Coordinates of C-alpha atoms and ligand atoms in Angstrom, one line a residue:
X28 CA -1.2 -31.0 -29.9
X29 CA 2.7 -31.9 -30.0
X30 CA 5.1 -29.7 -29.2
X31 CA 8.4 -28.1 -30.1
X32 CA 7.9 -30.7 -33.7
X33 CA 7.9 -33.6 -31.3
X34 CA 4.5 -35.2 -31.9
X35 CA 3.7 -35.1 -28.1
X36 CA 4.1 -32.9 -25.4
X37 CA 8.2 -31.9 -25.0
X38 CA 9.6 -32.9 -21.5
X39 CA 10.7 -29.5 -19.3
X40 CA 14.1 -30.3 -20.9
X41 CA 13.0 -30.1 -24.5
X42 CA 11.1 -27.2 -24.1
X43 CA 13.4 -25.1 -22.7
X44 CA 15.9 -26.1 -25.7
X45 CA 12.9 -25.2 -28.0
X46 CA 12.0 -21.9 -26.4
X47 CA 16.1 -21.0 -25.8
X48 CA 16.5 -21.7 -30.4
X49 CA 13.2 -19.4 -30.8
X50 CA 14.5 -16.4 -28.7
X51 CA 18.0 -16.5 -29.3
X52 CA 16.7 -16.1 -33.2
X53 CA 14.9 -13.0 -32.0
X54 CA 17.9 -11.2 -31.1
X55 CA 17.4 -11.4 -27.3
X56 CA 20.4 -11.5 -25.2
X57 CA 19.3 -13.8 -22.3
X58 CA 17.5 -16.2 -24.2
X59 CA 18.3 -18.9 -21.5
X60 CA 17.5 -16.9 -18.7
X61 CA 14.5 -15.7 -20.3
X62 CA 13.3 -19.5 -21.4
X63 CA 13.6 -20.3 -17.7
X64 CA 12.0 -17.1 -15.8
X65 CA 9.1 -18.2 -18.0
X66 CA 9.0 -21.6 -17.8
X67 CA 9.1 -21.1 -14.2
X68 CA 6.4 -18.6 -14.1
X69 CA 3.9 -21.2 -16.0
X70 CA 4.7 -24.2 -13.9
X71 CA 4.6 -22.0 -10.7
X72 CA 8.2 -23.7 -9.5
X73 CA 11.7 -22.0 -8.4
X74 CA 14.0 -21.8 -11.1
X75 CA 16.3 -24.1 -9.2
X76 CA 13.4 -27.1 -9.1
X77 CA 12.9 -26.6 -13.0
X78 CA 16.4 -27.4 -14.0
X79 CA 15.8 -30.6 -11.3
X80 CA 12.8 -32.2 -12.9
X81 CA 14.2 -31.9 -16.9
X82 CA 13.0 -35.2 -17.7
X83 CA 9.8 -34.6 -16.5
X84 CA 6.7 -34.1 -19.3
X85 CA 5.0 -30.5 -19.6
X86 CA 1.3 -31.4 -19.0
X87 CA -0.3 -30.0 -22.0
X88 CA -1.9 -26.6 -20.5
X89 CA 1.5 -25.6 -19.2
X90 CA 3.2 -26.5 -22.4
X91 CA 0.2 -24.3 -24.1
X92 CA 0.4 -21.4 -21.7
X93 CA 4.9 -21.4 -22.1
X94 CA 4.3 -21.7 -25.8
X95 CA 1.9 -18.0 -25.4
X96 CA 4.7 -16.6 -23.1
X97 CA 7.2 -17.2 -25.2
X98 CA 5.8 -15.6 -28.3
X99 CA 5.3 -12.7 -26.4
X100 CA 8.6 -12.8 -25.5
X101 CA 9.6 -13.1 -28.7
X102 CA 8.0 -10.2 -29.9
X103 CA 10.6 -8.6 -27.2
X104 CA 7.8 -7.8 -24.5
X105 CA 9.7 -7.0 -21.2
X106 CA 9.8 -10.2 -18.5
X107 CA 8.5 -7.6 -15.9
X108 CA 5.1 -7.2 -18.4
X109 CA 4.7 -10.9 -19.1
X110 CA 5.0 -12.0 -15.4
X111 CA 3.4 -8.9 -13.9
X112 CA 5.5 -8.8 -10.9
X113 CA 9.5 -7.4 -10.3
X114 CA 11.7 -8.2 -7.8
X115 CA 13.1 -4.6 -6.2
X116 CA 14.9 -4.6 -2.8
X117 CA 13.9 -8.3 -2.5
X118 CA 10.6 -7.2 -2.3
X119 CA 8.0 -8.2 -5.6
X120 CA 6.2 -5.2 -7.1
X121 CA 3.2 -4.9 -8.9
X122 CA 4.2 -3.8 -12.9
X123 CA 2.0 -3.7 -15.8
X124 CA 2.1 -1.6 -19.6
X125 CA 2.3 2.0 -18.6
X126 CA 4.5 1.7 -15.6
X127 CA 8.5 1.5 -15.5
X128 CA 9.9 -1.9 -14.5
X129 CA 12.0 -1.2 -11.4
X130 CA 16.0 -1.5 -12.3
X131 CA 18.6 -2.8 -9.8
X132 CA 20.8 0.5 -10.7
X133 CA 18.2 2.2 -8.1
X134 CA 18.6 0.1 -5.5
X135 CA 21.7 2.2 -5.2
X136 CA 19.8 4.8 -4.7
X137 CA 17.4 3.4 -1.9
X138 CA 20.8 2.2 -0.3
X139 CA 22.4 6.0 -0.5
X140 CA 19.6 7.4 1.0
X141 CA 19.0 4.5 4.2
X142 CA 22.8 5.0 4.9
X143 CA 22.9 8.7 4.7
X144 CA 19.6 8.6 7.1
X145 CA 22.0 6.5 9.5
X146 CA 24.9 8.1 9.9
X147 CA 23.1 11.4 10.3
X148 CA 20.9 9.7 13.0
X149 CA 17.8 10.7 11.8
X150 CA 15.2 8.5 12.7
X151 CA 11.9 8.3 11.4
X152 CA 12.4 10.4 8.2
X153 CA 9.9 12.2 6.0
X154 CA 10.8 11.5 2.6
X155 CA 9.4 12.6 -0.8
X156 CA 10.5 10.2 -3.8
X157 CA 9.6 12.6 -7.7
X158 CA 8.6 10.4 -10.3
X159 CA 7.6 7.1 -8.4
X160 CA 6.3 4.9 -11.2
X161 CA 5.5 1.6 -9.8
X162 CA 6.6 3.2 -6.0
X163 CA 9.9 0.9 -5.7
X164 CA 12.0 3.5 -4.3
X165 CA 9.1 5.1 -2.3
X166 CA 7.3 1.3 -0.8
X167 CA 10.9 0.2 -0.5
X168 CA 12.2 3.4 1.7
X169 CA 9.0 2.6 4.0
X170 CA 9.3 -0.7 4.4
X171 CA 13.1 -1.0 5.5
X172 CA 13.2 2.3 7.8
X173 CA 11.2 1.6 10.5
X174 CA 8.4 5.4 10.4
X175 CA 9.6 6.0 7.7
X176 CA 6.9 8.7 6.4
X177 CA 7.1 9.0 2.4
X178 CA 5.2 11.5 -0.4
X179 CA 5.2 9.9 -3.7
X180 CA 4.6 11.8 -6.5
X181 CA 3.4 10.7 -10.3
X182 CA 2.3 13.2 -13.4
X183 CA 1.0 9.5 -14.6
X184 CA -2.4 8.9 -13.2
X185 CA -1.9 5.5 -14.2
X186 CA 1.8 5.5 -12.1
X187 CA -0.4 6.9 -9.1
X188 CA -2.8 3.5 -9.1
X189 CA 0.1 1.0 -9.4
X190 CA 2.1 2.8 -6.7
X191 CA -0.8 2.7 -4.4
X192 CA -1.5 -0.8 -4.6
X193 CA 2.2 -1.5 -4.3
X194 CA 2.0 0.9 -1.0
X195 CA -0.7 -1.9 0.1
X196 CA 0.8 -4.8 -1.2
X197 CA 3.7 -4.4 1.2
X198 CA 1.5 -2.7 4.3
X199 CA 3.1 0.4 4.2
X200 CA 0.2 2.6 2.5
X201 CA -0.8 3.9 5.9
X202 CA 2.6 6.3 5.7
X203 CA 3.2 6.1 1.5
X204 CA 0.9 9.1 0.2
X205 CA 0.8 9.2 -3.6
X206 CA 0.5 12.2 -5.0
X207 CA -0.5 13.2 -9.0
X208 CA 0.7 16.2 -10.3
X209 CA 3.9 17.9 -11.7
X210 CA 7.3 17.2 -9.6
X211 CA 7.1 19.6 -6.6
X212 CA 3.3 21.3 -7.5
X213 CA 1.5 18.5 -5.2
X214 CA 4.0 19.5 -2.1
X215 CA 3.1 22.8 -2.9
X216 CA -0.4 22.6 -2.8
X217 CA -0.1 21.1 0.3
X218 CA 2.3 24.0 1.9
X219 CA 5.3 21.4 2.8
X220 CA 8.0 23.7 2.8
X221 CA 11.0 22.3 4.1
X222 CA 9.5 19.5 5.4
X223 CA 11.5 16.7 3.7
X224 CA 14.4 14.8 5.5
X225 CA 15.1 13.5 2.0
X226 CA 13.8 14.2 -1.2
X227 CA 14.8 12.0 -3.8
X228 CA 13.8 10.4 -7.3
X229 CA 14.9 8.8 -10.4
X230 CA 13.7 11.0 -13.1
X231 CA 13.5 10.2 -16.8
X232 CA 16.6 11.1 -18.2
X233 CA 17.1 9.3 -21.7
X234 CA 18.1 12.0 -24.4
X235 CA 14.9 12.0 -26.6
X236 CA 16.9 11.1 -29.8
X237 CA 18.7 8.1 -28.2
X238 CA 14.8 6.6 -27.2
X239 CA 14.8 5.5 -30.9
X240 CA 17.9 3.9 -30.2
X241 CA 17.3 2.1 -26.8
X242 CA 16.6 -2.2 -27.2
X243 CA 13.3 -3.1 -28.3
X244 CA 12.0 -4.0 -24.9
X245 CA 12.6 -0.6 -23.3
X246 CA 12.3 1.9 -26.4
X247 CA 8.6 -0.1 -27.5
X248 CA 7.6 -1.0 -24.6
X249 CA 8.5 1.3 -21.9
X250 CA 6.2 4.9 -21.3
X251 CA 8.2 7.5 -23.0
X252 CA 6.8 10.4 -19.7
X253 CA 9.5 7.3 -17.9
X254 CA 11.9 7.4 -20.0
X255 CA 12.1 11.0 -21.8
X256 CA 14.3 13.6 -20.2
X257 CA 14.4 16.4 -23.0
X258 CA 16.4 17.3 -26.0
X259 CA 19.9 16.2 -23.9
X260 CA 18.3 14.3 -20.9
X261 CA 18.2 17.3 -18.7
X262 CA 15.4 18.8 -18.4
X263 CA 13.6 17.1 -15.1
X264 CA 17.0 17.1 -12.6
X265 CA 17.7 20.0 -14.2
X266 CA 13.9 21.8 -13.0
X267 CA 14.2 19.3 -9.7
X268 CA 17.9 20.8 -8.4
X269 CA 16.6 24.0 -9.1
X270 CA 13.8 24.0 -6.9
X271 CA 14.6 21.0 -4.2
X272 CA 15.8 23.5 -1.7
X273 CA 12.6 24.8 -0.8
X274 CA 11.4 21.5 0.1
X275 CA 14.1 19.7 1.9
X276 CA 14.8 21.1 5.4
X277 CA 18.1 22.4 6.3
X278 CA 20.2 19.9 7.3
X279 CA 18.2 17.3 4.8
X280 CA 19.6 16.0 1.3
X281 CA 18.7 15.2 -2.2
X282 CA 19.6 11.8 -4.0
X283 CA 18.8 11.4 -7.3
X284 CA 19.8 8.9 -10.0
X285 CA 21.2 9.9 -13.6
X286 CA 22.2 8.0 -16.5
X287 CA 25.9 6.6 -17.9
X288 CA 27.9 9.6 -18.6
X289 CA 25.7 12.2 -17.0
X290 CA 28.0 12.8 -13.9
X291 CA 29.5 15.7 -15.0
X292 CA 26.8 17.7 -16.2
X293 CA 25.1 16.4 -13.2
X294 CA 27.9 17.8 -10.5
X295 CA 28.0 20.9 -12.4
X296 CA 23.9 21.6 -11.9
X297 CA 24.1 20.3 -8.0
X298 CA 27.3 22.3 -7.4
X299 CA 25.3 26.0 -8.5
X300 CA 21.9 24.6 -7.2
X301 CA 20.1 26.7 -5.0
X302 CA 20.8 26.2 -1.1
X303 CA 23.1 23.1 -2.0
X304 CA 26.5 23.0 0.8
X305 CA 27.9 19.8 0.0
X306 CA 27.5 17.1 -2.9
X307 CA 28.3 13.5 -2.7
X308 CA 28.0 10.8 -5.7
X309 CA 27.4 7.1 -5.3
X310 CA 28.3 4.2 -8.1
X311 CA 26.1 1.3 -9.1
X312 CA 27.4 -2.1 -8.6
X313 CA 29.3 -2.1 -12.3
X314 CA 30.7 1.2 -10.8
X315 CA 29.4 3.6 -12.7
X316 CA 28.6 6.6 -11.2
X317 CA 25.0 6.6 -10.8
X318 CA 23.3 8.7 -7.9
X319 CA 23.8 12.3 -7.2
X320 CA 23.8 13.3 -3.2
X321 CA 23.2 17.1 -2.3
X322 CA 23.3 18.2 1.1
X323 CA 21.6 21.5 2.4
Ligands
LIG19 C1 12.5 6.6 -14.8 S1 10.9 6.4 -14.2 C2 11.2 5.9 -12.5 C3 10.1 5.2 -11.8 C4 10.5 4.6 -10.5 N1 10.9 5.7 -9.5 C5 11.7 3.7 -10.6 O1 12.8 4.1 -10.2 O2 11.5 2.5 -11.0 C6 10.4 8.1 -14.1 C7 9.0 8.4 -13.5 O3 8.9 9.8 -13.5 C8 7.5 10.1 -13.9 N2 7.6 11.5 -14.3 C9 8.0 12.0 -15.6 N3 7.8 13.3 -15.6 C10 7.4 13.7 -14.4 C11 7.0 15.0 -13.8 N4 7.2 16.1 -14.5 N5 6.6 15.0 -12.6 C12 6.4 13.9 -11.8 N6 6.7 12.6 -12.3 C13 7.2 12.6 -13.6 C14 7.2 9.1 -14.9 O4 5.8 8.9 -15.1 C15 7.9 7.8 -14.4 O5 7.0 7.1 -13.6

């Protein structure tokens, strides 16, 4: 078979031109970085060693197998689905159909949360991240605070699996307990009353009419119970601030992430929220403000 209308198989150089003129004519707007990530990913090198060995041919599987990922690609499947692994924290997670792709915007949240922890001196925390998805704030928070203890809690069933094997991936499933159920109901049923240090989350908070609206790769592809956070994008921080306070001990604090624009809707909510002192916000690194801090 030839490739990229060669008549034989394209060096790495041509087929990155090839695969950079069919995704730039889907609309993507990283059809460069995208070309590379998966050319990469099929010839099982750094990105840096690719862009070395241009000249070099594609042997004809890995030419066959970048010609698959591309078309997926072009059908504007998310890199995180096509490769099956995400880089979080610098640490890779497990992520398949059915589970959020981890976003660096919440690494500002994992950061909040590991300096707060510091500067109040608390050592080895009990933590309970809502809404883990693929368990990137919940694996991460175990893996970089040493006994750490963390609750992770999924109303996906499917969430609950990947999380787990994420927990294992990273050897930290002997303190990460994932939890299925409804935010809070699973620390409920289990009586822990103020028994969080930190409870903490990144809740779906897309306004249902903007899903529509979202690029292809996150509005298609991405689980709407991740994404959907009522009629203006409320609803869950909304029902989590309300109820936190029962389940963070006194002296603990909330951290929870929110989308552009929803700051001041956001302070308003943590400012009347039950048992709440003191609030605190935190910007991403394009400073936006995206995580909300309450203290009680
Ligand atoms: C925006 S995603 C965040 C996933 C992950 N924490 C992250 O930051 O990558 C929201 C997650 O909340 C979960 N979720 C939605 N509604 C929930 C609810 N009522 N109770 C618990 N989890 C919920 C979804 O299944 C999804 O995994």
């Amino acid at each position: 078979m030839g490739g990229a209308g060669l008549g034989r198989e394209p060096t790495v150089k041509e087929a990155l031109l090839w695969a950079v003129a069919v995704l730039r004519g889907a609309g993507l707007d990283d059809p460069r970085a995208s070309a590379e990530i998966l050319l990469s990913h099929a010839l099982g090198v750094s990105r840096g060693r690719l862009l070395a060995c241009g000249d070099d041919p594609l042997p004809l599987d890995k030419w066959e197998e970048f010609v698959g990922l591309v078309e997926r690609r072009r059908r504007r499947v998310p890199l995180p689905y096509i490769l099956g692994s995400w880089e979080f924290m610098g640490l890779y997670f497990v992520v398949r159909p059915g589970v959020l792709a981890p976003r660096p915007e919440t690494e500002t949240l994992v950061e909040a949360v590991m300096e707060e922890l510091s500067d109040r001196g608390i050592r080895r925390p009990v933590i309970a991240d809502i809404g883990t998805g693929c368990g990137a704030i919940a694996v991460s928070l175990a893996k970089y605070i040493e006994g750490a203890k963390v609750v992770a809690v999924d109303i996906s069933p499917f969430c609950v699996e990947v999380a787990k094997e994420n927990a294992e991936r990273h050897g930290v499933l002997g303190r990460v307990e994932v939890l299925l159920g409804d935010l809070f109901e699973p620390l409920r049923e289990r009586g822990l009353l103020e028994a969080f240090d930190v409870v903490c989350g990144n809740l779906p908070y897309v306004p249902r009419e903007a899903i529509g609206r979202l690029q292809p790769e996150v509005g298609k592809f991405e689980p709407k119970v991740a994404l959907d956070g009522g009629p203006e994008g409320r609803d869950l921080l909304t029902r989590a601030a309300l109820e936190a306070h029962k389940f963070v001990k006194k002296g603990g604090f909330c951290a929870w992430e929110f989308g552009a624009g929803q700051w001041p809707w956001v302070r308003t909510l943590l400012k009347s929220a039950p048992g709440v002192r003191r609030i605190g916000m935190r910007r991403d690194l394009s400073g936006r403000p995206r995580v909300a801090l309450a203290f009680y």
